[in-house]
Amino acid sequence: MKLLNMKILANDGIAPIGKQQLEAAGYTVITETVAQNELINAINNENYVALLVRSATTVRKDLIDACPNLKLIGRGGVGMDNIDVAYAKEKGLHVINTPASSSLSVAELVMAHLFGAVRFLDDANRQMPQKGNTEFNLLKKKYAKGIELRGKTLGIIGFGRIGQATASYALGCGMNVIYADPFAEKTTVNVKVGNQNVAINLTSSSKDEVLKNADFISLHVPKLEKPAIGNDEFSKMKNGVIIVNAARGGVINEEALIANLNSGKVAHACLDVFVNEPTPGEDILKHSKISLTPHIGAATLEAQDRIGEELASQIKELLG
Ligand code: NAD
């Protein structure tokens, strides 16, 4: 039988739609953030049965051991590096996430970075407020060598949910797409054109082929033990390649990236994720050939709504 008024702490927030759906099912949902060092006391004193987090709150063994009434840990989003998942499961807790909810939003951010990079939008936006009314014509000349995405080749490394969603947008823009993923040999990508869906069949290439043939490279692998891209990989790329990382900080070796931007091998990098978040290195933040966003791939209203709804429906199914 369902216990009414079970309490849930959404410590990093939850979209209103998810909160409403949980409340309609009889849960009380608290969205005020409790500081990490006060979390154990809050969970025990308030008798929370579920703790929902995004990436800010961490859920480690000590918390799991100290909160025996906790039944569920939920991550709004994909990566669960901030949760001791295996340990929680061993202790009988449900551990859930919402892997599919944000794929389209991350893919759109990748496209935004690419469109921006080929027309120098990030640099133009830095320079125009300073020099727009004194050196307009110089700036116009500086940014006169933009290129189009249409007809160019996007190489995607890691062809899961987000890699495929990115491919769908890129194909829809008239780009060629090649990809490397040892676990996805053949893939059908659905491209939405107006109100029609066009199915495009693609076959995996080797990583070296992708590095060699792509004009743009976008990374969509999980966090790996060693960087997917370092000096060796950069040396195999086309001169003037543009690279995007909206996967996880450390998937590109940042020192190697800076060296290859400085040498001109890489024309531009677009980063949404960083080593040492939330304090990325100054050399990355200040580099004139890097466009930057502060890990906002999933941060759209639509994705947050889908995350909230997906969490609510899983909680109702698991806890009643
Ligand atoms: P996914 O599990 O659906 O896809 C990952 C793919 O990478 C899989 O197909 C897997 O086979 C492949 N892969 C694994 N190791 C590989 C390797 N060595 N070489 C090539 N391919 C490899 O995951 P997803 O939902 O597409 O997420 C991809 C990445 O995006 C993750 O790192 C995730 O944390 C990140 N992400 C970022 C944001 C953001 O805000 N920027 C939001 C959501 C997810």
Short mmCIF file of C-alpha atoms and ligand atoms in Angstrom, two decimals:
data_model
loop_
_atom_site.label_atom_id
_atom_site.label_comp_id
_atom_site.label_asym_id
_atom_site.label_seq_id
_atom_site.Cartn_x
_atom_site.Cartn_y
_atom_site.Cartn_z
CA MET A 1 0.00 0.00 0.00
CA LYS A 2 1.26 3.47 -0.87
CA LEU A 3 2.35 5.63 2.05
CA LEU A 4 0.90 9.09 1.56
CA ASN A 5 2.96 12.20 2.01
CA MET A 6 6.32 10.60 1.37
CA LYS A 7 8.88 13.39 1.20
CA ILE A 8 11.32 14.03 -1.60
CA LEU A 9 14.25 16.44 -1.50
CA ALA A 10 15.07 17.82 -4.97
CA ASN A 11 18.31 19.36 -3.81
CA ASP A 12 19.39 20.80 -7.16
CA GLY A 13 15.81 21.68 -8.17
CA ILE A 14 13.23 20.00 -10.41
CA ALA A 15 11.09 21.48 -13.20
CA PRO A 16 7.60 22.59 -12.01
CA ILE A 17 5.90 19.95 -14.18
CA GLY A 18 7.83 17.14 -12.42
CA LYS A 19 7.03 18.60 -9.00
CA GLN A 20 3.34 18.90 -9.88
CA GLN A 21 3.16 15.30 -11.11
CA LEU A 22 4.78 14.03 -7.90
CA GLU A 23 2.53 16.17 -5.71
CA ALA A 24 -0.53 14.94 -7.59
CA ALA A 25 0.59 11.42 -6.67
CA GLY A 26 0.74 12.35 -2.97
CA TYR A 27 4.41 13.21 -2.51
CA THR A 28 5.73 16.31 -0.78
CA VAL A 29 8.58 17.80 -2.81
CA ILE A 30 11.05 20.22 -1.24
CA THR A 31 13.25 22.17 -3.65
CA GLU A 32 15.24 24.32 -1.24
CA THR A 33 18.92 23.48 -1.53
CA VAL A 34 20.54 22.03 1.58
CA ALA A 35 24.32 22.56 1.85
CA GLN A 36 26.32 19.41 1.18
CA ASN A 37 27.64 19.20 4.77
CA GLU A 38 24.11 19.46 6.22
CA LEU A 39 22.52 16.95 3.87
CA ILE A 40 22.71 13.85 6.08
CA ASN A 41 21.01 15.61 9.01
CA ALA A 42 18.34 17.11 6.77
CA ILE A 43 17.50 13.76 5.16
CA ASN A 44 17.21 12.01 8.54
CA ASN A 45 15.41 14.83 10.39
CA GLU A 46 12.87 15.39 7.61
CA ASN A 47 12.56 11.70 6.78
CA TYR A 48 13.10 12.09 3.05
CA VAL A 49 12.60 8.87 1.09
CA ALA A 50 14.14 10.18 -2.12
CA LEU A 51 17.01 12.52 -2.91
CA LEU A 52 17.05 14.08 -6.37
CA VAL A 53 20.21 15.77 -7.64
CA ARG A 54 21.68 17.17 -10.84
CA SER A 55 25.45 17.61 -10.96
CA ALA A 56 26.01 19.91 -7.96
CA THR A 57 25.09 17.64 -5.03
CA THR A 58 27.22 14.56 -4.44
CA VAL A 59 25.89 11.32 -2.98
CA ARG A 60 28.75 9.27 -1.58
CA LYS A 61 29.03 6.17 0.60
CA ASP A 62 29.00 8.13 3.86
CA LEU A 63 25.62 9.66 3.05
CA ILE A 64 24.20 6.35 1.87
CA ASP A 65 25.36 4.64 5.11
CA ALA A 66 24.09 7.45 7.32
CA CYS A 67 20.57 7.68 5.81
CA PRO A 68 18.95 4.25 6.26
CA ASN A 69 15.45 5.45 5.33
CA LEU A 70 16.48 6.76 1.94
CA LYS A 71 14.95 4.55 -0.77
CA LEU A 72 15.84 6.29 -3.98
CA ILE A 73 18.53 8.53 -5.47
CA GLY A 74 17.59 10.26 -8.71
CA ARG A 75 19.88 12.13 -11.09
CA GLY A 76 18.22 14.65 -13.38
CA GLY A 77 20.45 14.19 -16.42
CA VAL A 78 22.87 11.55 -17.62
CA GLY A 79 26.30 11.33 -15.96
CA MET A 80 26.28 9.79 -12.49
CA ASP A 81 29.90 10.56 -11.54
CA ASN A 82 28.57 12.44 -8.47
CA ILE A 83 26.80 9.35 -7.08
CA ASP A 84 28.29 6.11 -5.70
CA VAL A 85 25.87 4.13 -7.85
CA ALA A 86 27.18 0.59 -7.31
CA TYR A 87 27.35 1.07 -3.54
CA ALA A 88 23.84 2.52 -3.36
CA LYS A 89 22.44 -0.38 -5.37
CA GLU A 90 24.31 -2.87 -3.17
CA LYS A 91 22.54 -1.27 -0.19
CA GLY A 92 19.16 -1.82 -1.88
CA LEU A 93 18.49 1.75 -3.03
CA HIS A 94 16.94 2.56 -6.38
CA VAL A 95 19.28 4.73 -8.45
CA ILE A 96 17.71 6.37 -11.49
CA ASN A 97 18.68 8.96 -14.11
CA THR A 98 17.08 10.45 -17.21
CA PRO A 99 19.45 9.57 -20.04
CA ALA A 100 17.32 10.50 -23.04
CA SER A 101 15.80 13.78 -21.89
CA SER A 102 18.57 16.17 -22.82
CA SER A 103 20.00 14.72 -26.05
CA LEU A 104 18.30 17.18 -28.41
CA SER A 105 19.31 20.17 -26.28
CA VAL A 106 22.97 19.12 -26.18
CA ALA A 107 22.89 18.51 -29.93
CA GLU A 108 21.46 22.00 -30.55
CA LEU A 109 24.20 23.54 -28.40
CA VAL A 110 26.83 21.71 -30.47
CA MET A 111 25.29 23.13 -33.66
CA ALA A 112 25.15 26.59 -32.08
CA HIS A 113 28.86 26.34 -31.28
CA LEU A 114 29.64 25.18 -34.82
CA PHE A 115 27.60 27.93 -36.50
CA GLY A 116 29.23 30.45 -34.17
CA ALA A 117 32.75 29.15 -34.74
CA VAL A 118 32.67 29.29 -38.54
CA ARG A 119 31.64 32.99 -38.43
CA PHE A 120 33.84 34.01 -35.44
CA LEU A 121 30.76 34.99 -33.41
CA ASP A 122 32.46 34.54 -30.04
CA ASP A 123 35.40 36.77 -30.94
CA ALA A 124 33.20 39.33 -32.71
CA ASN A 125 31.05 39.52 -29.58
CA ARG A 126 34.16 40.14 -27.47
CA GLN A 127 35.56 42.80 -29.82
CA MET A 128 32.48 44.75 -30.93
CA PRO A 129 31.68 46.34 -27.56
CA GLN A 130 35.30 47.63 -27.34
CA LYS A 131 36.07 48.54 -30.93
CA GLY A 132 32.78 48.42 -32.84
CA ASN A 133 32.55 52.20 -33.27
CA THR A 134 36.25 52.95 -33.72
CA GLU A 135 37.56 50.00 -35.76
CA PHE A 136 34.44 48.72 -37.48
CA ASN A 137 36.05 48.22 -40.90
CA LEU A 138 39.09 46.48 -39.40
CA LEU A 139 36.84 44.07 -37.56
CA LYS A 140 34.78 43.55 -40.72
CA LYS A 141 37.99 42.54 -42.51
CA LYS A 142 39.13 40.36 -39.60
CA TYR A 143 35.96 38.26 -39.78
CA ALA A 144 35.68 38.19 -43.58
CA LYS A 145 36.87 34.60 -44.01
CA GLY A 146 33.95 32.71 -42.56
CA ILE A 147 32.91 29.39 -44.05
CA GLU A 148 29.62 27.51 -44.43
CA LEU A 149 28.78 24.26 -42.66
CA ARG A 150 26.81 22.86 -45.61
CA GLY A 151 28.85 20.33 -47.56
CA LYS A 152 31.52 19.98 -44.86
CA THR A 153 32.19 16.76 -42.94
CA LEU A 154 31.35 16.41 -39.28
CA GLY A 155 33.17 13.57 -37.51
CA ILE A 156 31.43 12.33 -34.39
CA ILE A 157 33.28 10.24 -31.81
CA GLY A 158 30.79 8.35 -29.62
CA PHE A 159 27.54 7.64 -31.44
CA GLY A 160 24.99 7.11 -28.69
CA ARG A 161 21.97 9.28 -27.93
CA ILE A 162 23.65 12.69 -28.21
CA GLY A 163 26.03 11.72 -31.01
CA GLN A 164 23.05 10.55 -33.10
CA ALA A 165 20.95 13.61 -32.24
CA THR A 166 23.86 15.82 -33.34
CA ALA A 167 24.17 13.81 -36.55
CA SER A 168 20.47 14.37 -37.21
CA TYR A 169 20.84 18.16 -36.98
CA ALA A 170 24.06 18.18 -39.01
CA LEU A 171 22.56 16.00 -41.78
CA GLY A 172 19.54 18.29 -41.81
CA CYS A 173 21.91 21.22 -42.44
CA GLY A 174 23.44 19.47 -45.43
CA MET A 175 26.62 18.30 -43.71
CA ASN A 176 28.22 14.91 -44.32
CA VAL A 177 28.48 12.84 -41.15
CA ILE A 178 31.03 10.16 -40.32
CA TYR A 179 31.38 8.56 -36.91
CA ALA A 180 33.47 6.25 -34.77
CA ASP A 181 31.89 4.06 -32.11
CA PRO A 182 33.06 0.50 -31.46
CA PHE A 183 29.61 -0.40 -30.10
CA ALA A 184 27.43 1.03 -32.90
CA GLU A 185 28.55 -0.50 -36.18
CA LYS A 186 25.44 0.40 -38.17
CA THR A 187 22.98 3.12 -37.24
CA THR A 188 19.85 4.64 -38.71
CA VAL A 189 19.55 8.34 -37.95
CA ASN A 190 16.16 9.98 -38.33
CA VAL A 191 16.34 13.47 -39.78
CA LYS A 192 13.27 15.64 -39.30
CA VAL A 193 12.60 17.75 -42.37
CA GLY A 194 9.47 19.83 -41.96
CA ASN A 195 6.85 17.34 -40.83
CA GLN A 196 8.58 14.37 -42.44
CA ASN A 197 11.18 11.97 -41.08
CA VAL A 198 13.96 10.84 -43.38
CA ALA A 199 15.91 7.74 -42.31
CA ILE A 200 19.63 7.90 -43.11
CA ASN A 201 21.72 4.75 -42.71
CA LEU A 202 25.29 5.24 -41.51
CA THR A 203 28.16 2.84 -40.81
CA SER A 204 30.89 3.34 -38.23
CA SER A 205 34.38 4.29 -39.42
CA SER A 206 37.58 3.74 -37.47
CA LYS A 207 38.58 6.54 -35.13
CA ASP A 208 41.65 7.23 -37.31
CA GLU A 209 39.47 7.62 -40.41
CA VAL A 210 37.25 10.10 -38.59
CA LEU A 211 40.26 12.07 -37.34
CA LYS A 212 41.75 12.14 -40.84
CA ASN A 213 38.66 13.08 -42.85
CA ALA A 214 36.57 15.39 -40.65
CA ASP A 215 36.50 19.18 -41.03
CA PHE A 216 34.78 19.37 -37.64
CA ILE A 217 34.97 16.87 -34.78
CA SER A 218 32.42 16.59 -31.98
CA LEU A 219 32.93 14.31 -28.99
CA HIS A 220 30.05 12.39 -27.44
CA VAL A 221 31.74 9.61 -25.50
CA PRO A 222 31.26 8.94 -21.77
CA LYS A 223 34.04 9.97 -19.38
CA LEU A 224 36.89 7.61 -20.26
CA GLU A 225 39.93 6.50 -18.31
CA LYS A 226 42.23 8.48 -20.58
CA PRO A 227 41.41 11.40 -22.90
CA ALA A 228 39.89 10.41 -26.25
CA ILE A 229 41.83 13.28 -27.85
CA GLY A 230 45.48 14.10 -27.10
CA ASN A 231 48.56 15.05 -29.11
CA ASP A 232 48.60 11.78 -31.05
CA GLU A 233 44.98 12.24 -32.18
CA PHE A 234 45.50 15.95 -33.01
CA SER A 235 48.42 14.99 -35.26
CA LYS A 236 46.08 12.82 -37.35
CA MET A 237 43.50 15.58 -37.93
CA LYS A 238 43.16 17.93 -40.90
CA ASN A 239 44.96 21.24 -40.56
CA GLY A 240 42.48 23.88 -39.43
CA VAL A 241 40.04 21.42 -37.88
CA ILE A 242 37.41 22.75 -35.45
CA ILE A 243 36.68 20.60 -32.39
CA VAL A 244 33.73 20.56 -29.98
CA ASN A 245 33.56 19.00 -26.52
CA ALA A 246 30.12 18.92 -24.92
CA ALA A 247 30.72 15.48 -23.36
CA ARG A 248 32.81 15.64 -20.18
CA GLY A 249 35.81 17.64 -19.05
CA GLY A 250 38.99 15.63 -19.64
CA VAL A 251 37.72 13.87 -22.76
CA ILE A 252 40.11 16.24 -24.55
CA ASN A 253 43.54 16.68 -23.02
CA GLU A 254 43.42 20.45 -22.39
CA GLU A 255 47.21 21.02 -22.51
CA ALA A 256 47.38 19.25 -25.87
CA LEU A 257 44.42 21.33 -27.07
CA ILE A 258 46.14 24.61 -26.20
CA ALA A 259 49.38 23.52 -27.87
CA ASN A 260 47.53 22.57 -31.06
CA LEU A 261 45.48 25.80 -31.09
CA ASN A 262 48.70 27.80 -30.65
CA SER A 263 50.45 25.95 -33.47
CA GLY A 264 47.48 26.55 -35.80
CA LYS A 265 46.82 22.81 -36.29
CA VAL A 266 43.40 23.34 -34.69
CA ALA A 267 41.61 26.47 -35.89
CA HIS A 268 39.09 26.69 -33.08
CA ALA A 269 37.69 24.77 -30.11
CA CYS A 270 34.19 24.93 -28.64
CA LEU A 271 33.92 23.79 -25.03
CA ASP A 272 30.89 23.29 -22.83
CA VAL A 273 32.72 21.07 -20.33
CA PHE A 274 36.05 21.48 -18.57
CA VAL A 275 38.65 19.80 -16.44
CA ASN A 276 38.25 21.08 -12.85
CA GLU A 277 34.68 22.33 -13.14
CA PRO A 278 33.55 24.65 -11.63
CA THR A 279 36.96 26.36 -11.79
CA PRO A 280 38.32 25.78 -15.31
CA GLY A 281 41.90 26.86 -16.06
CA GLU A 282 42.55 30.52 -16.96
CA ASP A 283 44.52 29.46 -20.05
CA ILE A 284 41.38 27.79 -21.40
CA LEU A 285 38.99 30.57 -20.35
CA LYS A 286 41.11 33.36 -21.84
CA HIS A 287 42.18 31.67 -25.09
CA SER A 288 41.10 33.69 -28.13
CA LYS A 289 40.45 30.55 -30.22
CA ILE A 290 38.08 28.89 -27.77
CA SER A 291 34.37 29.61 -27.52
CA LEU A 292 32.99 28.74 -24.12
CA THR A 293 29.72 27.85 -22.42
CA PRO A 294 29.47 26.88 -18.73
CA HIS A 295 28.18 23.28 -19.03
CA ILE A 296 24.74 24.25 -20.30
CA GLY A 297 24.18 21.46 -22.83
CA ALA A 298 21.06 20.21 -21.08
CA ALA A 299 19.97 23.60 -19.79
CA THR A 300 16.87 24.28 -21.86
CA LEU A 301 13.34 24.61 -20.58
CA GLU A 302 12.24 21.71 -22.77
CA ALA A 303 14.96 19.37 -21.49
CA GLN A 304 14.32 20.36 -17.86
CA ASP A 305 10.60 19.61 -18.33
CA ARG A 306 11.37 16.22 -19.87
CA ILE A 307 13.83 15.48 -17.02
CA GLY A 308 11.21 16.40 -14.39
CA GLU A 309 8.55 14.26 -16.05
CA GLU A 310 10.90 11.31 -16.50
CA LEU A 311 11.96 11.44 -12.84
CA ALA A 312 8.35 11.71 -11.66
CA SER A 313 7.16 8.76 -13.70
CA GLN A 314 10.06 6.54 -12.57
CA ILE A 315 9.55 7.50 -8.91
CA LYS A 316 5.82 6.73 -9.08
CA GLU A 317 6.59 3.37 -10.64
CA LEU A 318 9.32 2.44 -8.12
CA LEU A 319 7.94 3.89 -4.87
CA GLY A 320 4.22 3.68 -5.64
P1 NAD B 1 25.40 7.34 -24.64
O1 NAD B 1 25.77 6.32 -23.62
O2 NAD B 1 24.06 7.27 -25.27
O3 NAD B 1 26.50 7.37 -25.81
C1 NAD B 1 27.87 7.24 -25.62
C2 NAD B 1 28.43 6.47 -26.80
O4 NAD B 1 29.84 6.49 -26.72
C3 NAD B 1 27.98 5.01 -26.82
O5 NAD B 1 27.35 4.71 -28.06
C4 NAD B 1 29.29 4.23 -26.67
O6 NAD B 1 29.30 3.03 -27.44
C5 NAD B 1 30.30 5.23 -27.20
N1 NAD B 1 31.66 5.00 -26.76
C6 NAD B 1 32.10 4.55 -25.54
N2 NAD B 1 33.44 4.52 -25.54
C7 NAD B 1 33.86 4.94 -26.76
C8 NAD B 1 35.12 5.13 -27.36
N3 NAD B 1 36.26 4.88 -26.69
N4 NAD B 1 35.18 5.59 -28.63
C9 NAD B 1 34.05 5.87 -29.33
N5 NAD B 1 32.82 5.69 -28.80
C10 NAD B 1 32.73 5.25 -27.54
O7 NAD B 1 25.61 8.75 -23.92
P2 NAD B 1 24.96 10.16 -24.34
O8 NAD B 1 23.67 10.34 -23.63
O9 NAD B 1 25.01 10.29 -25.81
O10 NAD B 1 26.01 11.15 -23.65
C11 NAD B 1 27.29 11.37 -24.24
C12 NAD B 1 28.13 12.29 -23.38
O11 NAD B 1 27.48 13.56 -23.21
C13 NAD B 1 28.40 11.79 -21.96
O12 NAD B 1 29.75 12.05 -21.65
C14 NAD B 1 27.50 12.65 -21.10
O13 NAD B 1 28.00 12.77 -19.79
C15 NAD B 1 27.57 13.97 -21.86
N6 NAD B 1 26.47 14.91 -21.57
C16 NAD B 1 26.78 16.24 -21.54
C17 NAD B 1 25.78 17.18 -21.28
C18 NAD B 1 26.10 18.65 -21.24
O14 NAD B 1 25.42 19.39 -20.55
N7 NAD B 1 27.10 19.11 -21.97
C19 NAD B 1 24.47 16.76 -21.05
C20 NAD B 1 24.18 15.40 -21.13
C21 NAD B 1 25.20 14.48 -21.38
#
